[in-house]
CSV table of C-alpha atoms in Angstrom, one decimal:
chain,number,residue,atom,x,y,z
A,1,UNK,CA,-5.4,-2.0,19.6
A,2,UNK,CA,-6.8,-4.0,16.7
A,3,UNK,CA,-10.4,-3.9,18.0
A,4,UNK,CA,-10.2,-0.2,18.5
A,5,UNK,CA,-9.6,0.5,14.8
A,6,UNK,CA,-13.0,-0.9,13.8
A,7,UNK,CA,-13.8,-0.4,10.1
A,8,UNK,CA,-10.3,0.6,9.3
A,9,UNK,CA,-9.0,-2.7,10.8
A,10,UNK,CA,-11.5,-4.7,8.7
A,11,UNK,CA,-10.5,-2.8,5.6
A,12,UNK,CA,-6.8,-3.4,6.3
A,13,UNK,CA,-7.4,-7.1,6.9
A,14,UNK,CA,-9.3,-7.5,3.6
A,15,UNK,CA,-6.6,-5.6,1.8
A,16,UNK,CA,-4.0,-7.8,3.4
A,17,UNK,CA,-5.8,-10.9,2.1
A,18,UNK,CA,-6.1,-9.4,-1.4
A,19,UNK,CA,-2.4,-8.5,-1.4
A,20,UNK,CA,-1.5,-12.1,-0.4
A,21,UNK,CA,-3.8,-13.5,-3.1
A,22,UNK,CA,-2.0,-11.2,-5.6
A,23,UNK,CA,1.4,-12.5,-4.5
A,24,UNK,CA,0.1,-16.1,-4.9
A,25,UNK,CA,-1.3,-15.2,-8.3
A,26,UNK,CA,2.0,-13.7,-9.4
A,27,UNK,CA,3.9,-16.9,-8.3
A,28,UNK,CA,1.3,-19.1,-10.1
A,29,UNK,CA,1.4,-17.0,-13.3
A,30,UNK,CA,5.1,-16.9,-13.4
A,31,UNK,CA,5.4,-20.6,-12.7
A,32,UNK,CA,2.9,-21.5,-15.3
A,33,UNK,CA,4.5,-19.3,-17.8
A,34,UNK,CA,8.0,-20.8,-17.2
A,35,UNK,CA,6.5,-24.3,-17.4
A,36,UNK,CA,4.7,-23.7,-20.6
A,37,UNK,CA,7.7,-22.0,-22.2
A,38,UNK,CA,9.9,-25.0,-21.2
A,39,UNK,CA,7.6,-27.8,-21.9
A,40,UNK,CA,5.6,-26.6,-24.9
A,41,UNK,CA,7.5,-23.5,-26.1
A,42,UNK,CA,4.2,-21.6,-25.6
A,43,UNK,CA,4.3,-18.6,-23.2
A,44,UNK,CA,1.2,-17.2,-21.6
A,45,UNK,CA,0.2,-14.2,-23.6
A,46,UNK,CA,0.3,-11.0,-21.5
A,47,UNK,CA,1.8,-12.8,-18.5
A,48,UNK,CA,4.2,-9.9,-17.8
A,49,UNK,CA,1.4,-7.4,-17.7
A,50,UNK,CA,-0.7,-9.5,-15.4
A,51,UNK,CA,2.2,-10.1,-13.1
A,52,UNK,CA,3.0,-6.4,-13.1
A,53,UNK,CA,-0.6,-5.5,-12.3
A,54,UNK,CA,-0.8,-8.0,-9.5
A,55,UNK,CA,2.5,-6.6,-8.1
A,56,UNK,CA,1.1,-3.1,-8.0
A,57,UNK,CA,-2.0,-4.3,-6.2
A,58,UNK,CA,0.1,-6.3,-3.8
A,59,UNK,CA,2.3,-3.4,-2.9
A,60,UNK,CA,-0.5,-0.9,-2.6
A,61,UNK,CA,-2.7,-3.1,-0.5
A,62,UNK,CA,0.1,-4.2,1.8
A,63,UNK,CA,0.9,-0.7,2.9
A,64,UNK,CA,-1.6,-0.4,5.8
A,65,UNK,CA,-0.7,-3.9,7.1
A,66,UNK,CA,3.1,-3.2,7.0
A,67,UNK,CA,2.4,0.1,8.8
A,68,UNK,CA,0.6,-1.6,11.7
A,69,UNK,CA,3.3,-4.3,11.8
A,70,UNK,CA,5.9,-1.6,12.0
A,71,UNK,CA,7.8,-3.4,9.2
A,72,UNK,CA,9.0,-0.3,7.5
A,73,UNK,CA,12.6,0.6,7.5
A,74,UNK,CA,13.6,2.6,10.6
A,75,UNK,CA,16.7,3.9,12.3
A,76,UNK,CA,16.1,1.8,15.4
A,77,UNK,CA,19.7,1.8,16.6
A,78,UNK,CA,19.5,5.5,17.2
A,79,UNK,CA,15.8,5.9,18.2
A,80,UNK,CA,16.0,3.0,20.7
A,81,UNK,CA,18.4,5.0,22.9
A,82,UNK,CA,16.2,8.1,23.1
A,83,UNK,CA,13.9,8.7,26.1
A,84,UNK,CA,10.4,7.4,25.7
A,85,UNK,CA,8.8,10.8,25.4
A,86,UNK,CA,11.2,11.8,22.7
A,87,UNK,CA,10.6,8.6,20.8
A,88,UNK,CA,6.8,9.2,20.9
A,89,UNK,CA,7.2,12.8,19.7
A,90,UNK,CA,9.6,11.6,17.0
A,91,UNK,CA,7.0,9.0,16.0
A,92,UNK,CA,4.3,11.7,15.8
A,93,UNK,CA,6.5,13.9,13.6
A,94,UNK,CA,7.3,10.9,11.4
A,95,UNK,CA,3.7,10.0,11.1
A,96,UNK,CA,2.7,13.6,10.3
A,97,UNK,CA,5.4,14.0,7.6
A,98,UNK,CA,4.5,10.6,6.1
A,99,UNK,CA,0.8,11.5,6.2
A,100,UNK,CA,1.5,14.7,4.2
A,101,UNK,CA,3.6,12.9,1.7
A,102,UNK,CA,1.1,10.0,1.3
A,103,UNK,CA,-1.8,12.4,1.1
A,104,UNK,CA,-0.1,14.2,-1.8
A,105,UNK,CA,0.7,10.9,-3.5
A,106,UNK,CA,-2.9,9.7,-3.1
A,107,UNK,CA,-4.3,13.0,-4.5
A,108,UNK,CA,-1.9,13.2,-7.5
A,109,UNK,CA,-2.3,9.5,-8.3
A,110,UNK,CA,-6.1,9.9,-8.3
A,111,UNK,CA,-5.8,12.8,-10.7
A,112,UNK,CA,-3.4,10.9,-12.8
A,113,UNK,CA,-5.8,8.0,-13.1
A,114,UNK,CA,-8.5,10.4,-14.3
A,115,UNK,CA,-6.1,11.7,-16.9
A,116,UNK,CA,-5.4,8.1,-18.0
A,117,UNK,CA,-9.1,7.4,-18.2
A,118,UNK,CA,-9.7,10.5,-20.4
A,119,UNK,CA,-6.8,9.6,-22.7
A,120,UNK,CA,-8.0,6.0,-23.1
A,121,UNK,CA,-4.5,4.6,-22.2
A,122,UNK,CA,-4.3,0.8,-22.3
A,123,UNK,CA,-1.7,-1.8,-21.7
A,124,UNK,CA,0.5,-2.9,-24.6
A,125,UNK,CA,-0.5,-6.6,-25.1
A,126,UNK,CA,-3.8,-7.2,-23.4
A,127,UNK,CA,-5.1,-3.7,-23.9
A,128,UNK,CA,-6.4,-3.4,-20.4
A,129,UNK,CA,-7.3,0.1,-19.2
A,130,UNK,CA,-4.4,1.3,-17.1
A,131,UNK,CA,-6.4,3.8,-15.1
A,132,UNK,CA,-8.1,1.0,-13.1
A,133,UNK,CA,-4.8,-0.1,-11.7
A,134,UNK,CA,-3.8,3.5,-10.8
A,135,UNK,CA,-7.2,4.0,-9.0
A,136,UNK,CA,-6.6,0.8,-7.1
A,137,UNK,CA,-3.2,1.9,-6.1
A,138,UNK,CA,-4.4,5.3,-5.0
A,139,UNK,CA,-7.0,3.5,-2.9
A,140,UNK,CA,-4.2,1.6,-1.2
A,141,UNK,CA,-2.4,4.8,-0.4
A,142,UNK,CA,-5.7,6.4,0.8
A,143,UNK,CA,-6.2,3.7,3.3
A,144,UNK,CA,-2.5,3.9,4.4
A,145,UNK,CA,-3.1,7.7,4.9
A,146,UNK,CA,-6.2,6.9,7.1
A,147,UNK,CA,-4.0,4.5,9.2
A,148,UNK,CA,-1.5,7.2,9.7
A,149,UNK,CA,-4.2,9.7,10.6
A,150,UNK,CA,-5.6,7.2,13.1
A,151,UNK,CA,-2.1,6.9,14.7
A,152,UNK,CA,-1.8,10.7,14.9
A,153,UNK,CA,-5.3,10.9,16.5
A,154,UNK,CA,-4.3,8.1,19.0
A,155,UNK,CA,-1.2,10.1,20.0
A,156,UNK,CA,-3.3,13.1,21.0
A,157,UNK,CA,-6.0,10.9,22.5
A,158,UNK,CA,-3.3,9.4,24.9
A,159,UNK,CA,-2.1,12.9,25.7
A,160,UNK,CA,-5.6,14.1,26.6
A,161,UNK,CA,-6.3,11.2,28.9
């Protein structure tokens, strides 16, 4: 299945690597901040903002990977007992509902980033433009929506074959 996704799979893989790097960066920043506070009583200026930004990127970029790993929370104890056809239709309905929700979130987040860009909103300490982070997060949701759309298309492709 991974080869069949093509460019979407490559994008998801790159996003997964970036998300992992952000998690490692969060750990390194937090560790360095704790060490410097303890050893030299000198915190890293803006560490909380950097860790928060890395966390947003990690979450947004991990969405497509977690979707394909099926690591979202589900009600497996009930669904597992249903017939295969019913499980497949339920999966389709879940994907369609999630696609609608994620599509709306992506759209509204993109508009919100534009509003932030127009207003010139910046972070408190480092004065970084916040709209970049919102655009990056909306991109993560957009790729997640494409993954859901690919699964919906795959459902109908199987039915047509």
